[in-house]
XYZ file of C-alpha atoms in Angstrom:
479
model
C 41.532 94.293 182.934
C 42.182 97.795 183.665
C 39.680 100.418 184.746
C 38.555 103.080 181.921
C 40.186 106.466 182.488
C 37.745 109.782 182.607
C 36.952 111.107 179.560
C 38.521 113.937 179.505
C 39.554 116.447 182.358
C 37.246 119.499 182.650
C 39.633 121.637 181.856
C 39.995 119.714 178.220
C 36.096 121.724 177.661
C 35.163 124.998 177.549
C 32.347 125.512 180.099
C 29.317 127.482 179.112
C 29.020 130.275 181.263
C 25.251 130.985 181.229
C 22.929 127.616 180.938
C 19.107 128.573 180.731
C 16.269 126.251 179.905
C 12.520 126.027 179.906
C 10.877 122.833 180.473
C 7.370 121.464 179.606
C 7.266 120.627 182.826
C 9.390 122.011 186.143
C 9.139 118.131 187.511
C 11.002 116.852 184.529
C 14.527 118.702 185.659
C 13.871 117.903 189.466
C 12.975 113.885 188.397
C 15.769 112.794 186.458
C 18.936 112.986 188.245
C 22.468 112.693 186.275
C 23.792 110.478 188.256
C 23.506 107.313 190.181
C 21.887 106.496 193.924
C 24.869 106.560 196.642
C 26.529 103.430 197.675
C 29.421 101.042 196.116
C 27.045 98.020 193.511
C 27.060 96.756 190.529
C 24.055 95.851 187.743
C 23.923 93.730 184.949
C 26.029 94.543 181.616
C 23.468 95.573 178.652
C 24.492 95.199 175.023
C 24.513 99.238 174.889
C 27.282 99.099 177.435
C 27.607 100.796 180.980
C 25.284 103.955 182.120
C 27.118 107.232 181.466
C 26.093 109.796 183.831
C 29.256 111.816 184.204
C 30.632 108.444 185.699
C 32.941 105.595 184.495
C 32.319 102.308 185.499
C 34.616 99.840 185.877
C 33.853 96.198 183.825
C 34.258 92.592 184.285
C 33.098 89.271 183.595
C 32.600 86.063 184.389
C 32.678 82.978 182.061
C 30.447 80.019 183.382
C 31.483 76.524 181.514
C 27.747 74.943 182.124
C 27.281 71.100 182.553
C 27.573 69.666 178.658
C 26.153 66.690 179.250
C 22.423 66.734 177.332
C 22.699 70.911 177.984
C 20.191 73.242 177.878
C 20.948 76.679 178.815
C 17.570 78.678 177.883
C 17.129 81.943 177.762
C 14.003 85.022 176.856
C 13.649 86.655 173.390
C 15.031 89.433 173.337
C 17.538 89.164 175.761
C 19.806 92.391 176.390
C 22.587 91.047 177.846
C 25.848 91.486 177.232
C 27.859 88.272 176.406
C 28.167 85.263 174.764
C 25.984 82.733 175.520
C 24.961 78.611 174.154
C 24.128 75.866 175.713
C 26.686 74.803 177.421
C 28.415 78.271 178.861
C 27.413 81.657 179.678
C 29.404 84.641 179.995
C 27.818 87.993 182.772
C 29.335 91.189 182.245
C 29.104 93.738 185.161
C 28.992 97.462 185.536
C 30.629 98.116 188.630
C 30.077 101.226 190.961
C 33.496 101.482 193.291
C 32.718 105.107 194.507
C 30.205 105.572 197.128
C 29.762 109.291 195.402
C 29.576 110.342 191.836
C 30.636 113.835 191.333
C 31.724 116.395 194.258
C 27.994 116.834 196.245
C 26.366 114.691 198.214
C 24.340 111.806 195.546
C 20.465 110.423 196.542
C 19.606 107.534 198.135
C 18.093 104.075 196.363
C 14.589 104.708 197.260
C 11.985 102.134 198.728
C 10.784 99.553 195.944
C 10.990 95.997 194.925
C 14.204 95.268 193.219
C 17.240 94.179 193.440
C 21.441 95.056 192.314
C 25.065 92.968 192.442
C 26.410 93.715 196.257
C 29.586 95.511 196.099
C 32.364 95.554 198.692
C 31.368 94.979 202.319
C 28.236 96.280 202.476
C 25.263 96.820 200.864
C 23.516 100.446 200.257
C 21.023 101.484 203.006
C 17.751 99.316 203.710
C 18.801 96.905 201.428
C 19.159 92.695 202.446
C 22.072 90.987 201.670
C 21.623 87.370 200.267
C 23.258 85.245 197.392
C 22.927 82.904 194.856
C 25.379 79.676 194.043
C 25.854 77.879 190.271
C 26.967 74.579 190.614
C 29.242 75.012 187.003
C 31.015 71.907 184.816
C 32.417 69.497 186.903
C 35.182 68.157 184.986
C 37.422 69.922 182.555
C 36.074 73.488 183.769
C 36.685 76.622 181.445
C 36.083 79.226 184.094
C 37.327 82.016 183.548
C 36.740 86.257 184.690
C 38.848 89.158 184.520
C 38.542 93.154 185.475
C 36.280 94.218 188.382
C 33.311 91.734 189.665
C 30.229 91.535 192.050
C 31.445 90.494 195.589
C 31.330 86.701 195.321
C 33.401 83.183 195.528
C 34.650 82.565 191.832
C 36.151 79.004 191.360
C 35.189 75.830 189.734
C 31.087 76.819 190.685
C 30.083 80.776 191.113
C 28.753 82.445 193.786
C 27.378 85.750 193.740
C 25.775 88.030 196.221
C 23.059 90.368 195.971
C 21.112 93.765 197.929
C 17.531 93.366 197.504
C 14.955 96.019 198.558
C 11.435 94.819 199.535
C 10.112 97.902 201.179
C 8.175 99.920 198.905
C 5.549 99.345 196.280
C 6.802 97.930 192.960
C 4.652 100.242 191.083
C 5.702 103.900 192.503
C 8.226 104.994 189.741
C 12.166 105.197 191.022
C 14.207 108.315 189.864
C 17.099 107.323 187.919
C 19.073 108.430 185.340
C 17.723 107.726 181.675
C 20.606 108.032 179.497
C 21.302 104.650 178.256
C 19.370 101.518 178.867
C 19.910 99.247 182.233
C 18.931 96.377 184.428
C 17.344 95.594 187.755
C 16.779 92.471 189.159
C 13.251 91.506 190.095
C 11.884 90.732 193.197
C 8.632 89.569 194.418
C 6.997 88.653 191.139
C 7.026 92.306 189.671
C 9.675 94.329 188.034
C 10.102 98.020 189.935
C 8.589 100.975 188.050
C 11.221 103.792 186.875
C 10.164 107.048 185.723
C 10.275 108.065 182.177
C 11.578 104.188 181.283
C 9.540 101.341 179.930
C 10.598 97.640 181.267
C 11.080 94.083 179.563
C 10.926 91.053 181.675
C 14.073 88.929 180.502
C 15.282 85.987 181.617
C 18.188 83.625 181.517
C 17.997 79.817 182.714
C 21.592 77.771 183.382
C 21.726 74.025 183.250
C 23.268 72.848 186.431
C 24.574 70.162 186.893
C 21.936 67.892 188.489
C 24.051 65.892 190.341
C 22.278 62.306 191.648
C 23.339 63.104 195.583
C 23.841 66.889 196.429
C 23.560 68.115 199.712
C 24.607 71.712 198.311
C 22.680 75.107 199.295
C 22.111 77.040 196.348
C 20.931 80.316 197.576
C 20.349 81.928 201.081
C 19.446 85.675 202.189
C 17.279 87.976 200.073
C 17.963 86.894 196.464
C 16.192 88.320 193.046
C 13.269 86.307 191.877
C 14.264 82.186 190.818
C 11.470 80.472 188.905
C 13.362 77.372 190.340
C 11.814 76.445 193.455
C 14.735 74.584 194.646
C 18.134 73.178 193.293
C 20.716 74.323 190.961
C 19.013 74.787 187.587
C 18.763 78.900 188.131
C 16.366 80.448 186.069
C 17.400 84.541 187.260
C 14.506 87.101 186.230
C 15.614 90.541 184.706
C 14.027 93.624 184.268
C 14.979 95.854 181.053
C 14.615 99.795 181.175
C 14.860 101.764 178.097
C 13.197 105.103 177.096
C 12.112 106.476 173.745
C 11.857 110.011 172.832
C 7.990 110.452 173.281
C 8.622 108.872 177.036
C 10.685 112.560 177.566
C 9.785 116.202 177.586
C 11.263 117.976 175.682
C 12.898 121.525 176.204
C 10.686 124.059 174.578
C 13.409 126.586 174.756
C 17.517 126.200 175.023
C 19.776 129.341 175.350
C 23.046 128.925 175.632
C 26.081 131.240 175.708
C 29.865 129.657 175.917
C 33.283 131.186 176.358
C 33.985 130.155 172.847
C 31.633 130.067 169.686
C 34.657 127.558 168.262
C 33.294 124.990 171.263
C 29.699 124.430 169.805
C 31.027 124.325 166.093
C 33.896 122.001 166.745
C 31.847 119.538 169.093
C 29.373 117.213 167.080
C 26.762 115.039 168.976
C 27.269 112.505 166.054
C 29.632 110.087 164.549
C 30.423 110.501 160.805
C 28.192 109.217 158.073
C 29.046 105.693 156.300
C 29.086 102.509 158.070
C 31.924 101.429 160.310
C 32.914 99.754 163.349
C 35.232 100.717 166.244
C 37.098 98.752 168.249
C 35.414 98.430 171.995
C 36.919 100.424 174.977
C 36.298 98.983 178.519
C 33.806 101.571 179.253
C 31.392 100.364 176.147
C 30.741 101.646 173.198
C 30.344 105.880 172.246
C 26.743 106.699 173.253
C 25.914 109.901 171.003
C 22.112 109.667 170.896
C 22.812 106.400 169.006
C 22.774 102.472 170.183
C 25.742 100.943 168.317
C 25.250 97.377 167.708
C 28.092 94.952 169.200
C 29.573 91.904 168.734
C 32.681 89.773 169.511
C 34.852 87.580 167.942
C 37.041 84.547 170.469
C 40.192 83.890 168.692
C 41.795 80.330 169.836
C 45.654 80.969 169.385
C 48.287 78.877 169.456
C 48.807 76.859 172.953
C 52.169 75.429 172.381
C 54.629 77.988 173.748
C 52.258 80.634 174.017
C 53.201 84.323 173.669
C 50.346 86.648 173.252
C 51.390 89.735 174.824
C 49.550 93.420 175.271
C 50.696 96.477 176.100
C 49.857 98.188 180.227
C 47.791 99.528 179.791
C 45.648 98.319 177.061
C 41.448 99.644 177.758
C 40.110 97.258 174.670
C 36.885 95.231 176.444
C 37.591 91.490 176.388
C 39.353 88.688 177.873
C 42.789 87.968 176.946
C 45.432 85.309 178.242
C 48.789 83.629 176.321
C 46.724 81.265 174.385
C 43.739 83.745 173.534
C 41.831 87.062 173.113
C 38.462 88.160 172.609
C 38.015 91.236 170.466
C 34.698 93.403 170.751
C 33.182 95.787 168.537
C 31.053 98.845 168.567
C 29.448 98.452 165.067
C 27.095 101.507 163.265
C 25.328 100.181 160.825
C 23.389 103.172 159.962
C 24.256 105.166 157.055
C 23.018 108.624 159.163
C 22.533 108.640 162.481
C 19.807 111.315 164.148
C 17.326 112.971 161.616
C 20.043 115.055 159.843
C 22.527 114.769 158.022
C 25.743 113.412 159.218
C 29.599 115.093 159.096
C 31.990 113.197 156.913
C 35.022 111.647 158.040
C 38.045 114.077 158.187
C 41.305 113.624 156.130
C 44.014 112.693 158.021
C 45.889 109.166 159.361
C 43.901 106.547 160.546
C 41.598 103.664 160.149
C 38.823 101.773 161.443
C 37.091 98.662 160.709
C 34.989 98.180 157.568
C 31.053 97.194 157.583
C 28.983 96.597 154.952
C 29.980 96.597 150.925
C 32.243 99.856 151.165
C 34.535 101.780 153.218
C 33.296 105.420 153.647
C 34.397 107.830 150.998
C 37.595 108.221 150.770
C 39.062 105.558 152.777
C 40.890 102.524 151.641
C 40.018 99.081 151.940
C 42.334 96.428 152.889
C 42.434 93.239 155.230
C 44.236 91.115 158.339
C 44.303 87.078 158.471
C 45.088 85.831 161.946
C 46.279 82.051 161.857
C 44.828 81.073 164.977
C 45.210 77.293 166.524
C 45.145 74.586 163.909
C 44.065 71.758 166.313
C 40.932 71.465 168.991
C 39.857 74.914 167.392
C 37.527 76.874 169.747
C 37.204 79.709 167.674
C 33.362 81.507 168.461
C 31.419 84.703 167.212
C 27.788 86.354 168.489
C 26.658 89.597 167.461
C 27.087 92.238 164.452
C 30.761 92.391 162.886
C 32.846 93.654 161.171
C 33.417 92.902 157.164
C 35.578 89.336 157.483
C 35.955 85.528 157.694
C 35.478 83.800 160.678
C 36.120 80.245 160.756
C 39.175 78.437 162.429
C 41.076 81.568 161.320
C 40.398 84.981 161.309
C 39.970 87.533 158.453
C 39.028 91.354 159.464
C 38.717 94.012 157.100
C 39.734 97.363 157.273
C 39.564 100.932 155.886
C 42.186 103.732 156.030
C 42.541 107.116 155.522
C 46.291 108.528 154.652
C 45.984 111.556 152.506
C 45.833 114.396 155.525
C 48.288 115.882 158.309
C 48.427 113.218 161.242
C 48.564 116.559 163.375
C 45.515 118.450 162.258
C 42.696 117.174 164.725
C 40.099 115.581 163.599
C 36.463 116.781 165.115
C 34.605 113.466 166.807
C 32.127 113.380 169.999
C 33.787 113.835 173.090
C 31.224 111.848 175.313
C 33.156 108.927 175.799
C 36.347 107.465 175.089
C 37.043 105.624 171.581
C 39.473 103.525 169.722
C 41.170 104.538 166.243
C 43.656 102.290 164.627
C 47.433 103.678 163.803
C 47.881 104.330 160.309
C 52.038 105.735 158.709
C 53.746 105.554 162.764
C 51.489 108.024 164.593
C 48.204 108.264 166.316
C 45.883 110.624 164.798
C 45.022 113.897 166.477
C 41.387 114.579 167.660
C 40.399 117.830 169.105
C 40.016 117.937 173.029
C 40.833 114.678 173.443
C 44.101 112.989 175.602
C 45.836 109.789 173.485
C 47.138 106.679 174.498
C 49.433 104.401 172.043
C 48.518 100.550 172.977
C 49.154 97.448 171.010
C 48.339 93.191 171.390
C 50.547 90.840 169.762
C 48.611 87.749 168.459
C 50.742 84.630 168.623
C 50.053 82.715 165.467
C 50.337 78.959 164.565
C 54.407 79.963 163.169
C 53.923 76.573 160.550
C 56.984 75.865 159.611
C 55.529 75.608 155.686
C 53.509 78.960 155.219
C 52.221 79.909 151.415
C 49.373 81.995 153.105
C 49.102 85.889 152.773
C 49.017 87.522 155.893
C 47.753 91.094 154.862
C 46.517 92.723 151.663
C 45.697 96.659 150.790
C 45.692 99.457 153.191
C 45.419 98.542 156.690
C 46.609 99.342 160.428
C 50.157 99.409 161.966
C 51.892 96.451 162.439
C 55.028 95.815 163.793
C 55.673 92.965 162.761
C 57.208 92.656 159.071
C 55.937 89.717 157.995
C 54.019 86.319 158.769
C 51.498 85.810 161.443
C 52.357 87.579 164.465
C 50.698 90.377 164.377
C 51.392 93.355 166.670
C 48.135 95.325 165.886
C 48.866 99.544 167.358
C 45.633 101.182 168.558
C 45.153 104.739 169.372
C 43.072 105.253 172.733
C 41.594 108.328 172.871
C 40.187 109.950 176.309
């Protein structure tokens, strides 16, 4: 999996030249930093997707294939982690923090608390303990599987992960840390850390292990988040939750702001367009926008006998992929409006997206992919909120398209983050201030030698291939 590129360059924005606010409260600006505490870690994966903070972080994941004999994988209500998950595997996804700095200037320190993060690279931050935790996975016929960047660790046939836990200041003096999205800590000592401005959930997941009669293993050693195990290899791992709302934030009584160019703040909303939709996911997570997309994924089982699923380098859609399979994810709005206003339409030009709910937005066209995936041993799985579409042992996505403007005249979209359009009539569509990337993944379908079925129907994405099942789907990566 390849790390998500920036944004977009500086240079790509027109910088406001005079900034001035006025804040309930003068604490408020000094207590909530923009960007993370110092030091190479990585956290937990929420369904929102990765902080944003002026910072990219790189992804990954790790597929556990859990014992399957009498499983029973358990897990809290509401749970906000990212991934699939039954009871027999579970799948972490990481936010990973390679720089020791964010920015240019010099970032804070973690301060003193009770908590806990992923240890990455050789050591961990200052003042925290190193220690780590072992899952003793399926023994026979183990599906493990990761890709993109991961939690220092041992990952085989079991999983080993280690941690940097802080147990040197009281759990219930607030840390400062950025509030723009939703996150996890680990917990530590029985309590989860307080964080200013952020309310916390205590979640939990518990994996099955596999309870071997003799087992002389050591699962865990060093300074480790809380277990509710006491001993052995059935892990039940404590989280902690952080989200805000709006009433847990001052607001700015007052806002001035002069730029270089009026054209900036016209051209630049802070929402998506109206209608619902869905988007294909980037590596980075979904657009954040003031808005919490729902997400969802889809496993497609293809065909294992000569395998030739193939993708393009580089190719920034979130998922694992391999000759004989893919996972697509999806950022999915679901919301007519989003905010308290009301919303931009979608722009004419050349493009598409994925369809939710009973109709494409107005004046798009509707039309649909089937995927033949694997016609024998089918693992085909779902979770989440998804697009319009079958899923069973094959695949049916709908879509809707827009061809009736110029392919060069940008469209205006949020620039927070990067996004995904599909290719619509040979071309990616333009978007204002943003950098594009053409990228494509070839499905490898079944090929049956007697094939009545219909393959495509109505308006939908580029694909290179003619006809039948192997379908070279082009996406439009904008940063």
């Amino acid at each position: 999996m390849h790390s998500s590129s920036p944004l977009s360059t500086m240079d790509n924005i027109m910088r406001p030249l005079l900034l001035v606010a006025f804040f309930s409260s003068a604490v408020w600006a000094s207590k909530l930093p923009s960007i993370w505490p110092r030091g190479t870690y990585a956290l937990p994966m929420p369904i929102g997707g990765c902080p944003n903070t002026y910072y990219y972080w790189k992804t990954g994941r790790r597929y556990q294939d859990t014992t399957d004999v009498f499983p029973n994988n358990k897990w809290s209500n509401p749970l906000h982690l990212y991934g699939s998950k039954s009871w027999t595997h579970v799948e972490q996804n990481f936010c990973v923090k390679t720089d020791y700095n964010m920015g240019g200037g010099s970032n804070p320190d973690w301060e003193p608390g009770q908590y806990c993060i992923f240890k990455k690279g050789k050591f961990c931050p200052d003042r925290f303990r190193e220690g780590w935790i072992k899952w003793d996975d399926q023994n026979i016929f183990n599906r493990n599987d990761q890709s993109g960047e991961l939690p220092e660790g041992v990952y085989d046939d079991d999983t080993k992960i280690y941690f940097c836990c802080r147990e040197d200041g009281d759990a219930g003096t607030p840390l400062t840390l950025p509030v723009d999205k939703p996150f996890f800590l680990f917990r530590k000592n029985g309590n989860c850390q307080a964080v200013d401005r952020m309310t916390v959930l205590v979640e939990w997941f518990r994996w099955d292990g596999q309870d071997d009669l003799i087992d002389l293993n050591k699962y865990r050693d060093g300074s480790v988040p809380d277990l509710e195990n006491k001993s052995g290899d059935n892990h039940k791992l404590m989280y902690c939750y952080y989200s805000y709302t709006m009433g847990n934030i001052m607001r700015p009584l007052l806002l001035v702001a002069f730029f270089s160019s009026a054209v900036w703040a016209a051209k630049q909303p802070s929402v998506w367009p109206r209608g619902t939709y869905a988007l294909p996911m980037p590596i980075g997570g979904c657009p954040n926008t003031y808005y919490y997309w729902k997400t969802g994924w889809r496993y497609q089982d293809t065909a294992d006998f000569f395998p030739s699923n193939r993708w393009s380098n580089p190719l920034h859609l979130y998922g694992s992929k391999s000759l004989t399979h893919v996972e697509q994810h999806f950022c999915v709005k679901t919301d007519l409006e989003m905010g308290n206003g009301s919303n931009p339409d979608w722009e004419p030009g050349q493009y598409c997206i994925f369809k939710k709910g009973k109709f494409c937005p107005d004046r798009f066209s509707e039309g649909w992919i089937k995927w033949d995936d694997k016609n024998h041993v089918n693992d085909n799985d779902k979770s989440g909120e998804l697009p319009e579409g079958v899923y069973d042992d094959d695949t049916k996505i709908y879509f809707c398209c827009r061809e009736d403007g110029d392919v060069g005249s940008p469209l205006t979209l949020p620039i927070d983050k990067p996004f995904f359009l599909f290719r619509k009539n040979g071309d990616c569509q333009a978007v204002d201030r943003m950098t594009m990337l053409v990228e494509w993944f070839r499905w490898d379908g079944e090929n049956d030698l007697i094939d009545f079925n219909k393959y495509r129907d109505g308006s939908v994405p580029d694909l290179k291939n003619i006809g039948g099942d192997n379908h070279k789907l082009m996406y439009c990566y904008y940063y």
